[in-house]
């Protein structure tokens, strides 16, 4: 059996596996240390009780003849799609057809799989630093060339650093696809409508596609920050949007997400003829997936009910307040910190330009605090460090005090 060498030769282990192994080695050597984890971007607050009840009711219903359901529709139950469309789009002036929304088990699943629609020689542009899934999925498909000095030879990197106020430049060479994630993981920074329009205009002028990952849109609090790329004029012709209930409603363990592919988004076939990406995705997904379970979709639909909204928003507020505590403490301690206002991530400069993995070890050993080294998100993440606001208020306060304490 000949293997897919693009997977076999993928560099390094997955970022969080490396962090986990360093932390467990530390804990073995220091069993009494109280380690505070502000590393992985997983939520910690329990589900909304209202949503959980709807989840349980749907599961129990499956044990009755009337409530039993077999395979779900491949694109999701109409009751969920309709609610997403009404609450997340039409109420904000974005007009979509229900057939443009696809339910899935995760934004990661979709963000990783969407590249199956691209030709093998499509050129991929990525912000740097970046959520690693976009890079790895294209690298595994053999689309990114060779990995040399921390960069893929066929990828176009768009630096987003403090120097450019985390506003990545437009690609300076031909690119077919641009991945954007806003509010951003890992930097916690956002783009205003005016800023985002620049990329939409570029995509329209260059026959390119934007994959817009809005997994953190529930954290947006500022008025001028779009919750969807379709708020930008012209985006419906050039953008696919991935959204998730993971961070919006604490569904990281429940698993439910959706991807929007407007009928007007087209790609070109080998003869230069336009082909609908919505049609391709539907065809592809119908062959590869059997949908998301009924209780999970019932739970996701409950997120949009008044009680569901109220309870899930409380958790978002809690995390944003954690972010405020971390930002305040680190700023007062003299550190340069970014993000954390419309996002659950705080992106800090390492002190004295310390390499980010060195800072990881320093922090773990001296303060017993775990964060994520910026270098794990791309070359421009070097010299930065990511902290998440997904823990408890106590650990946010304690960890940031400890960080300041060792500087
Ligand atoms: N997109 C981004 C930018 C993320 O940071 C994450 C999770 O951390 C995901 C997608 C994953 O979402 P899901 O849990 O729906 O797979």
CSV table of C-alpha atoms and ligand atoms in Angstrom, one decimal:
chain,number,residue,atom,x,y,z
A,1,UNK,CA,0.0,0.0,0.0
A,2,UNK,CA,1.5,3.3,-1.0
A,3,UNK,CA,0.9,6.0,1.6
A,4,UNK,CA,-0.1,9.7,1.2
A,5,UNK,CA,3.4,11.1,1.8
A,6,UNK,CA,1.9,14.6,2.3
A,7,UNK,CA,0.5,13.4,5.6
A,8,UNK,CA,3.5,11.2,6.5
A,9,UNK,CA,5.9,14.1,6.1
A,10,UNK,CA,3.8,16.8,7.8
A,11,UNK,CA,6.1,18.7,10.1
A,12,UNK,CA,6.1,18.3,13.9
A,13,UNK,CA,3.3,17.1,16.1
A,14,UNK,CA,0.1,19.0,16.4
A,15,UNK,CA,0.8,22.1,18.6
A,16,UNK,CA,-1.4,21.1,21.5
A,17,UNK,CA,0.1,17.6,21.6
A,18,UNK,CA,3.5,19.2,22.2
A,19,UNK,CA,2.1,21.5,24.9
A,20,UNK,CA,0.4,18.6,26.6
A,21,UNK,CA,3.5,16.5,26.6
A,22,UNK,CA,5.6,19.4,28.1
A,23,UNK,CA,3.0,20.1,30.8
A,24,UNK,CA,2.7,16.4,31.8
A,25,UNK,CA,6.5,16.1,32.0
A,26,UNK,CA,6.5,19.2,34.3
A,27,UNK,CA,3.6,17.9,36.4
A,28,UNK,CA,5.3,14.5,36.9
A,29,UNK,CA,8.5,16.3,38.1
A,30,UNK,CA,6.5,18.7,40.3
A,31,UNK,CA,3.5,16.9,41.6
A,32,UNK,CA,2.6,19.6,44.1
A,33,UNK,CA,2.6,22.5,41.6
A,34,UNK,CA,-0.8,24.1,41.0
A,35,UNK,CA,-0.7,24.5,37.2
A,36,UNK,CA,-3.1,27.0,35.7
A,37,UNK,CA,-4.1,26.3,32.1
A,38,UNK,CA,-4.7,29.2,29.7
A,39,UNK,CA,-3.5,27.3,26.7
A,40,UNK,CA,-6.1,25.3,24.7
A,41,UNK,CA,-9.1,27.2,23.5
A,42,UNK,CA,-11.7,24.9,25.0
A,43,UNK,CA,-14.7,26.3,26.9
A,44,UNK,CA,-15.2,25.4,30.6
A,45,UNK,CA,-18.6,26.8,31.6
A,46,UNK,CA,-21.5,24.3,31.6
A,47,UNK,CA,-24.2,24.3,28.9
A,48,UNK,CA,-27.2,26.5,29.3
A,49,UNK,CA,-29.6,24.4,31.4
A,50,UNK,CA,-32.4,25.3,29.0
A,51,UNK,CA,-30.4,24.0,26.0
A,52,UNK,CA,-29.4,20.9,27.9
A,53,UNK,CA,-33.1,20.2,28.7
A,54,UNK,CA,-34.0,20.4,25.0
A,55,UNK,CA,-31.0,18.2,24.2
A,56,UNK,CA,-32.2,15.6,26.8
A,57,UNK,CA,-35.9,15.8,25.7
A,58,UNK,CA,-34.9,15.1,22.1
A,59,UNK,CA,-32.7,12.1,23.1
A,60,UNK,CA,-35.6,10.7,25.2
A,61,UNK,CA,-38.0,11.3,22.4
A,62,UNK,CA,-35.9,8.9,20.3
A,63,UNK,CA,-37.0,6.1,22.6
A,64,UNK,CA,-40.7,6.7,21.6
A,65,UNK,CA,-42.3,5.7,18.4
A,66,UNK,CA,-43.4,9.2,17.6
A,67,UNK,CA,-40.1,10.8,18.5
A,68,UNK,CA,-37.8,8.3,16.9
A,69,UNK,CA,-35.8,9.6,13.9
A,70,UNK,CA,-33.3,7.8,11.7
A,71,UNK,CA,-30.7,9.3,9.4
A,72,UNK,CA,-31.0,13.1,9.5
A,73,UNK,CA,-31.1,15.2,6.3
A,74,UNK,CA,-27.6,15.6,5.0
A,75,UNK,CA,-27.7,19.4,5.0
A,76,UNK,CA,-29.3,19.6,8.5
A,77,UNK,CA,-32.9,19.6,9.8
A,78,UNK,CA,-35.0,22.4,8.4
A,79,UNK,CA,-36.0,23.5,11.9
A,80,UNK,CA,-32.4,24.4,12.7
A,81,UNK,CA,-31.4,25.8,9.3
A,82,UNK,CA,-34.5,28.1,9.4
A,83,UNK,CA,-33.6,29.4,12.8
A,84,UNK,CA,-30.0,30.1,11.9
A,85,UNK,CA,-31.1,32.0,8.8
A,86,UNK,CA,-33.6,34.1,10.7
A,87,UNK,CA,-31.5,34.9,13.8
A,88,UNK,CA,-28.0,35.1,12.4
A,89,UNK,CA,-28.7,36.5,9.0
A,90,UNK,CA,-32.1,38.0,8.0
A,91,UNK,CA,-32.4,39.8,11.3
A,92,UNK,CA,-29.2,41.6,10.4
A,93,UNK,CA,-30.2,42.4,6.9
A,94,UNK,CA,-28.4,39.5,5.2
A,95,UNK,CA,-30.7,37.7,2.8
A,96,UNK,CA,-29.8,34.0,2.4
A,97,UNK,CA,-31.8,31.0,1.2
A,98,UNK,CA,-32.0,28.0,3.6
A,99,UNK,CA,-30.4,25.9,0.9
A,100,UNK,CA,-27.2,28.0,1.3
A,101,UNK,CA,-26.7,26.8,4.9
A,102,UNK,CA,-25.2,23.4,5.7
A,103,UNK,CA,-25.2,21.9,9.2
A,104,UNK,CA,-22.2,19.9,10.3
A,105,UNK,CA,-20.5,18.5,13.4
A,106,UNK,CA,-17.8,21.2,13.5
A,107,UNK,CA,-16.3,24.3,12.0
A,108,UNK,CA,-13.0,22.4,12.1
A,109,UNK,CA,-14.5,19.6,10.0
A,110,UNK,CA,-15.7,22.1,7.4
A,111,UNK,CA,-12.7,24.4,7.4
A,112,UNK,CA,-10.5,21.4,6.9
A,113,UNK,CA,-12.7,19.8,4.2
A,114,UNK,CA,-13.5,22.8,2.2
A,115,UNK,CA,-10.2,22.6,0.3
A,116,UNK,CA,-11.6,19.4,-1.4
A,117,UNK,CA,-13.4,21.9,-3.7
A,118,UNK,CA,-10.1,23.5,-4.9
A,119,UNK,CA,-8.0,22.4,-7.8
A,120,UNK,CA,-4.7,20.7,-6.9
A,121,UNK,CA,-2.7,23.7,-8.1
A,122,UNK,CA,-4.8,26.4,-6.4
A,123,UNK,CA,-2.7,28.9,-4.6
A,124,UNK,CA,-3.6,29.4,-0.9
A,125,UNK,CA,-3.1,32.7,1.0
A,126,UNK,CA,-3.1,32.6,4.8
A,127,UNK,CA,-2.7,35.2,7.5
A,128,UNK,CA,0.4,34.7,9.6
A,129,UNK,CA,-0.1,33.7,12.5
A,130,UNK,CA,-3.0,31.5,11.6
A,131,UNK,CA,-5.4,28.8,12.9
A,132,UNK,CA,-3.3,25.7,11.9
A,133,UNK,CA,-6.2,23.7,10.4
A,134,UNK,CA,-6.2,25.8,7.2
A,135,UNK,CA,-2.5,25.1,6.6
A,136,UNK,CA,-2.5,21.5,7.6
A,137,UNK,CA,-5.5,20.5,5.6
A,138,UNK,CA,-4.1,22.0,2.4
A,139,UNK,CA,-0.6,20.6,3.2
A,140,UNK,CA,-2.1,17.1,3.6
A,141,UNK,CA,-3.8,17.5,0.2
A,142,UNK,CA,-0.3,18.1,-1.2
A,143,UNK,CA,-1.2,21.7,-2.3
A,144,UNK,CA,1.4,23.7,-0.4
A,145,UNK,CA,4.7,22.5,-1.8
A,146,UNK,CA,7.7,22.0,0.5
A,147,UNK,CA,8.1,23.0,4.1
A,148,UNK,CA,11.3,25.0,4.3
A,149,UNK,CA,12.4,27.1,7.3
A,150,UNK,CA,8.9,27.1,8.9
A,151,UNK,CA,7.1,28.1,5.7
A,152,UNK,CA,5.3,26.2,2.8
A,153,UNK,CA,6.9,27.2,-0.5
A,154,UNK,CA,3.5,27.4,-2.4
A,155,UNK,CA,1.6,29.3,0.3
A,156,UNK,CA,1.2,33.0,0.3
A,157,UNK,CA,1.8,34.4,3.9
A,158,UNK,CA,0.1,37.6,5.0
A,159,UNK,CA,1.8,38.9,8.2
A,160,UNK,CA,-0.5,40.2,10.9
A,161,UNK,CA,1.6,41.7,13.7
A,162,UNK,CA,1.7,44.7,16.0
A,163,UNK,CA,3.7,46.5,13.3
A,164,UNK,CA,0.7,46.6,10.9
A,165,UNK,CA,-1.9,46.7,13.6
A,166,UNK,CA,-2.9,43.1,12.9
A,167,UNK,CA,-4.3,44.1,9.5
A,168,UNK,CA,-2.7,41.7,7.0
A,169,UNK,CA,-1.7,43.1,3.6
A,170,UNK,CA,-3.5,41.9,0.5
A,171,UNK,CA,-1.6,39.1,-1.4
A,172,UNK,CA,1.1,40.6,-3.5
A,173,UNK,CA,0.9,37.6,-6.0
A,174,UNK,CA,-1.8,35.6,-7.6
A,175,UNK,CA,-3.8,33.6,-5.0
A,176,UNK,CA,-7.0,31.6,-5.5
A,177,UNK,CA,-8.1,31.3,-2.0
A,178,UNK,CA,-7.7,33.5,1.1
A,179,UNK,CA,-8.5,32.1,4.6
A,180,UNK,CA,-9.6,34.8,7.1
A,181,UNK,CA,-10.7,34.2,10.7
A,182,UNK,CA,-12.3,37.1,12.6
A,183,UNK,CA,-12.5,37.6,15.5
A,184,UNK,CA,-9.1,36.1,15.1
A,185,UNK,CA,-7.6,33.0,16.6
A,186,UNK,CA,-4.9,33.3,17.8
A,187,UNK,CA,-4.5,37.1,18.1
A,188,UNK,CA,-7.9,38.0,19.4
A,189,UNK,CA,-7.9,41.0,17.0
A,190,UNK,CA,-10.8,42.0,14.7
A,191,UNK,CA,-11.4,43.8,11.4
A,192,UNK,CA,-13.9,46.6,11.0
A,193,UNK,CA,-16.4,46.5,8.1
A,194,UNK,CA,-14.2,49.0,6.2
A,195,UNK,CA,-11.1,46.8,6.7
A,196,UNK,CA,-12.9,43.6,5.7
A,197,UNK,CA,-14.3,45.2,2.6
A,198,UNK,CA,-10.7,45.5,1.3
A,199,UNK,CA,-10.4,41.7,1.1
A,200,UNK,CA,-13.8,41.3,-0.4
A,201,UNK,CA,-13.0,43.8,-3.1
A,202,UNK,CA,-9.6,42.0,-3.7
A,203,UNK,CA,-11.4,38.7,-4.1
A,204,UNK,CA,-13.9,40.1,-6.5
A,205,UNK,CA,-11.2,41.8,-8.6
A,206,UNK,CA,-9.0,38.7,-8.6
A,207,UNK,CA,-11.6,35.9,-9.1
A,208,UNK,CA,-10.6,34.5,-5.7
A,209,UNK,CA,-12.5,32.9,-2.9
A,210,UNK,CA,-12.5,33.8,0.8
A,211,UNK,CA,-13.0,31.2,3.4
A,212,UNK,CA,-14.3,33.3,6.4
A,213,UNK,CA,-14.1,31.5,9.7
A,214,UNK,CA,-16.5,33.3,12.2
A,215,UNK,CA,-16.3,30.7,15.0
A,216,UNK,CA,-15.8,33.5,17.5
A,217,UNK,CA,-18.5,35.9,16.3
A,218,UNK,CA,-20.5,35.6,19.5
A,219,UNK,CA,-17.7,37.6,21.3
A,220,UNK,CA,-18.1,40.7,19.2
A,221,UNK,CA,-19.1,43.6,21.3
A,222,UNK,CA,-18.0,46.6,19.2
A,223,UNK,CA,-20.5,48.2,16.8
A,224,UNK,CA,-18.2,48.5,13.8
A,225,UNK,CA,-17.2,44.9,13.8
A,226,UNK,CA,-19.2,42.6,11.4
A,227,UNK,CA,-20.6,39.3,12.7
A,228,UNK,CA,-20.7,37.9,9.2
A,229,UNK,CA,-18.7,38.6,6.1
A,230,UNK,CA,-22.0,38.9,4.2
A,231,UNK,CA,-22.6,42.2,5.9
A,232,UNK,CA,-20.0,43.4,3.4
A,233,UNK,CA,-21.3,44.4,0.0
A,234,UNK,CA,-20.4,41.9,-2.7
A,235,UNK,CA,-19.2,39.2,-0.3
A,236,UNK,CA,-22.0,36.8,-1.3
A,237,UNK,CA,-20.3,36.2,-4.6
A,238,UNK,CA,-16.9,35.4,-3.3
A,239,UNK,CA,-17.1,34.1,0.3
A,240,UNK,CA,-17.9,30.9,2.2
A,241,UNK,CA,-18.5,31.4,5.9
A,242,UNK,CA,-17.9,28.8,8.7
A,243,UNK,CA,-19.7,29.2,12.0
A,244,UNK,CA,-19.9,27.0,15.1
A,245,UNK,CA,-22.0,26.5,18.3
A,246,UNK,CA,-18.7,25.5,20.0
A,247,UNK,CA,-17.8,28.9,21.4
A,248,UNK,CA,-21.2,30.5,21.0
A,249,UNK,CA,-23.0,28.0,23.2
A,250,UNK,CA,-20.3,25.8,24.8
A,251,UNK,CA,-20.8,23.0,22.2
A,252,UNK,CA,-17.2,21.9,22.0
A,253,UNK,CA,-18.2,18.5,23.4
A,254,UNK,CA,-21.7,18.5,21.8
A,255,UNK,CA,-20.5,19.2,18.3
A,256,UNK,CA,-22.6,21.3,16.0
A,257,UNK,CA,-21.7,24.0,13.4
A,258,UNK,CA,-22.7,25.3,10.0
A,259,UNK,CA,-21.2,26.5,6.8
A,260,UNK,CA,-22.8,29.0,4.4
A,261,UNK,CA,-22.1,28.7,0.7
A,262,UNK,CA,-24.3,31.2,-1.3
A,263,UNK,CA,-25.5,29.9,-4.6
A,264,UNK,CA,-23.7,32.9,-6.2
A,265,UNK,CA,-20.2,31.6,-5.2
A,266,UNK,CA,-18.6,30.1,-8.3
A,267,UNK,CA,-15.4,28.4,-9.2
A,268,UNK,CA,-14.0,27.7,-12.6
A,269,UNK,CA,-13.7,24.2,-14.1
A,270,UNK,CA,-10.9,23.1,-16.5
A,271,UNK,CA,-12.6,24.7,-19.4
A,272,UNK,CA,-13.1,28.0,-17.6
A,273,UNK,CA,-16.8,27.4,-17.1
A,274,UNK,CA,-18.4,28.6,-13.9
A,275,UNK,CA,-19.5,25.9,-11.4
A,276,UNK,CA,-21.5,26.4,-8.2
A,277,UNK,CA,-19.5,25.6,-5.1
A,278,UNK,CA,-22.8,25.1,-3.2
A,279,UNK,CA,-23.7,22.4,-5.6
A,280,UNK,CA,-20.3,20.8,-5.4
A,281,UNK,CA,-20.3,20.9,-1.5
A,282,UNK,CA,-23.8,19.4,-1.4
A,283,UNK,CA,-22.7,16.6,-3.8
A,284,UNK,CA,-19.5,15.9,-1.9
A,285,UNK,CA,-21.0,16.0,1.6
A,286,UNK,CA,-23.9,13.8,0.5
A,287,UNK,CA,-21.4,11.1,-0.3
A,288,UNK,CA,-19.1,11.5,2.7
A,289,UNK,CA,-21.4,12.3,5.7
A,290,UNK,CA,-24.7,11.2,7.2
A,291,UNK,CA,-25.4,14.4,9.0
A,292,UNK,CA,-25.6,15.5,12.6
A,293,UNK,CA,-27.7,13.7,15.2
A,294,UNK,CA,-31.2,14.8,16.0
A,295,UNK,CA,-30.7,15.6,19.7
A,296,UNK,CA,-27.6,17.7,18.9
A,297,UNK,CA,-29.5,19.7,16.3
A,298,UNK,CA,-32.5,20.1,18.7
A,299,UNK,CA,-30.0,21.5,21.3
A,300,UNK,CA,-28.5,23.9,18.7
A,301,UNK,CA,-32.0,25.1,17.8
A,302,UNK,CA,-32.7,25.8,21.4
A,303,UNK,CA,-29.7,28.2,21.6
A,304,UNK,CA,-31.9,30.7,19.6
A,305,UNK,CA,-34.8,30.6,22.0
A,306,UNK,CA,-35.1,33.5,24.4
A,307,UNK,CA,-34.0,31.5,27.4
A,308,UNK,CA,-31.2,29.8,25.4
A,309,UNK,CA,-30.0,33.2,24.2
A,310,UNK,CA,-30.0,34.6,27.7
A,311,UNK,CA,-28.1,31.7,29.3
A,312,UNK,CA,-25.5,31.3,26.5
A,313,UNK,CA,-24.9,35.1,26.5
A,314,UNK,CA,-24.1,35.0,30.2
A,315,UNK,CA,-21.3,32.6,29.5
A,316,UNK,CA,-19.9,34.7,26.7
A,317,UNK,CA,-20.0,37.7,29.1
A,318,UNK,CA,-18.2,35.7,31.7
A,319,UNK,CA,-15.4,34.8,29.3
A,320,UNK,CA,-15.1,38.4,28.1
A,321,UNK,CA,-14.9,39.7,31.6
A,322,UNK,CA,-12.0,37.2,32.2
A,323,UNK,CA,-10.3,38.6,29.1
A,324,UNK,CA,-10.7,42.1,30.6
A,325,UNK,CA,-9.1,41.0,33.9
A,326,UNK,CA,-6.1,39.4,32.0
A,327,UNK,CA,-5.7,42.5,29.7
A,328,UNK,CA,-5.8,44.9,32.6
A,329,UNK,CA,-3.4,43.0,34.8
A,330,UNK,CA,-0.8,42.4,32.0
A,331,UNK,CA,-1.1,46.0,30.8
A,332,UNK,CA,-0.6,47.4,34.3
A,333,UNK,CA,2.4,45.1,34.5
A,334,UNK,CA,3.9,46.8,31.5
A,335,UNK,CA,3.3,44.1,28.9
A,336,UNK,CA,2.2,44.8,25.3
A,337,UNK,CA,-1.1,43.0,24.9
A,338,UNK,CA,-3.7,42.8,22.1
A,339,UNK,CA,-7.1,41.3,21.4
A,340,UNK,CA,-9.3,40.3,24.3
A,341,UNK,CA,-12.1,42.9,23.6
A,342,UNK,CA,-14.2,41.2,20.9
A,343,UNK,CA,-12.6,37.8,21.3
A,344,UNK,CA,-11.7,35.3,24.0
A,345,UNK,CA,-7.9,35.4,23.2
A,346,UNK,CA,-5.2,37.7,24.5
A,347,UNK,CA,-2.1,38.0,22.4
A,348,UNK,CA,0.9,39.3,24.2
A,349,UNK,CA,4.4,40.1,23.2
A,350,UNK,CA,6.9,38.0,25.0
A,351,UNK,CA,9.1,40.1,27.4
A,352,UNK,CA,12.5,41.0,26.0
A,353,UNK,CA,11.7,39.4,22.7
A,354,UNK,CA,12.1,36.0,24.3
A,355,UNK,CA,11.4,33.2,21.7
A,356,UNK,CA,7.9,32.0,22.3
A,357,UNK,CA,8.7,28.3,23.2
A,358,UNK,CA,11.4,29.6,25.7
A,359,UNK,CA,8.7,31.8,27.2
A,360,UNK,CA,6.4,28.9,27.4
A,361,UNK,CA,9.0,26.9,29.4
A,362,UNK,CA,9.9,29.9,31.5
A,363,UNK,CA,6.2,30.6,32.4
A,364,UNK,CA,5.5,26.9,33.1
A,365,UNK,CA,8.6,26.5,35.4
A,366,UNK,CA,8.4,29.8,37.2
A,367,UNK,CA,4.7,30.7,37.4
A,368,UNK,CA,3.1,27.3,36.7
A,369,UNK,CA,1.0,28.9,34.0
A,370,UNK,CA,0.3,27.3,30.6
A,371,UNK,CA,-0.3,29.4,27.5
A,372,UNK,CA,0.3,28.8,23.8
A,373,UNK,CA,3.6,29.8,22.1
A,374,UNK,CA,2.9,32.2,19.2
A,375,UNK,CA,5.4,30.4,17.0
A,376,UNK,CA,3.0,27.4,16.9
A,377,UNK,CA,0.6,29.5,14.7
A,378,UNK,CA,3.2,30.5,12.1
A,379,UNK,CA,6.5,32.4,11.7
A,380,UNK,CA,5.0,35.8,12.5
A,381,UNK,CA,3.7,34.4,15.8
A,382,UNK,CA,7.3,34.2,17.0
A,383,UNK,CA,7.8,36.6,19.9
A,384,UNK,CA,4.2,36.4,20.9
A,385,UNK,CA,2.2,34.3,23.3
A,386,UNK,CA,-1.6,33.4,23.4
A,387,UNK,CA,-3.6,33.3,26.6
A,388,UNK,CA,-7.3,32.2,26.6
A,389,UNK,CA,-10.1,33.6,28.7
A,390,UNK,CA,-12.0,30.3,28.7
A,391,UNK,CA,-11.1,29.4,32.3
A,392,UNK,CA,-12.5,30.5,35.6
A,393,UNK,CA,-12.4,34.1,36.8
A,394,UNK,CA,-10.1,33.0,39.7
A,395,UNK,CA,-7.6,31.3,37.3
A,396,UNK,CA,-7.6,34.3,34.9
A,397,UNK,CA,-6.8,36.7,37.8
A,398,UNK,CA,-4.3,34.3,39.5
A,399,UNK,CA,-2.5,33.4,36.3
A,400,UNK,CA,-2.1,37.0,35.1
A,401,UNK,CA,-0.9,38.1,38.6
A,402,UNK,CA,1.6,35.2,38.5
A,403,UNK,CA,2.8,36.3,35.0
A,404,UNK,CA,3.5,39.8,36.2
A,405,UNK,CA,5.1,38.5,39.4
A,406,UNK,CA,7.9,36.7,37.5
A,407,UNK,CA,8.9,39.5,35.2
B,1,LIG,N1,-12.3,27.7,13.8
B,1,LIG,C1,-11.5,28.3,14.7
B,1,LIG,C2,-10.8,29.6,14.3
B,1,LIG,C3,-11.2,27.8,15.9
B,1,LIG,O1,-10.3,28.4,16.8
B,1,LIG,C4,-11.8,26.6,16.3
B,1,LIG,C5,-11.6,25.9,17.6
B,1,LIG,O2,-10.8,26.3,18.4
B,1,LIG,C6,-12.7,26.0,15.4
B,1,LIG,C7,-12.9,26.5,14.2
B,1,LIG,C8,-13.3,24.7,15.7
B,1,LIG,O3,-14.6,24.7,15.8
B,1,LIG,P1,-15.5,23.4,16.1
B,1,LIG,O4,-15.4,23.1,17.5
B,1,LIG,O5,-16.9,23.8,15.6
B,1,LIG,O6,-14.9,22.3,15.2
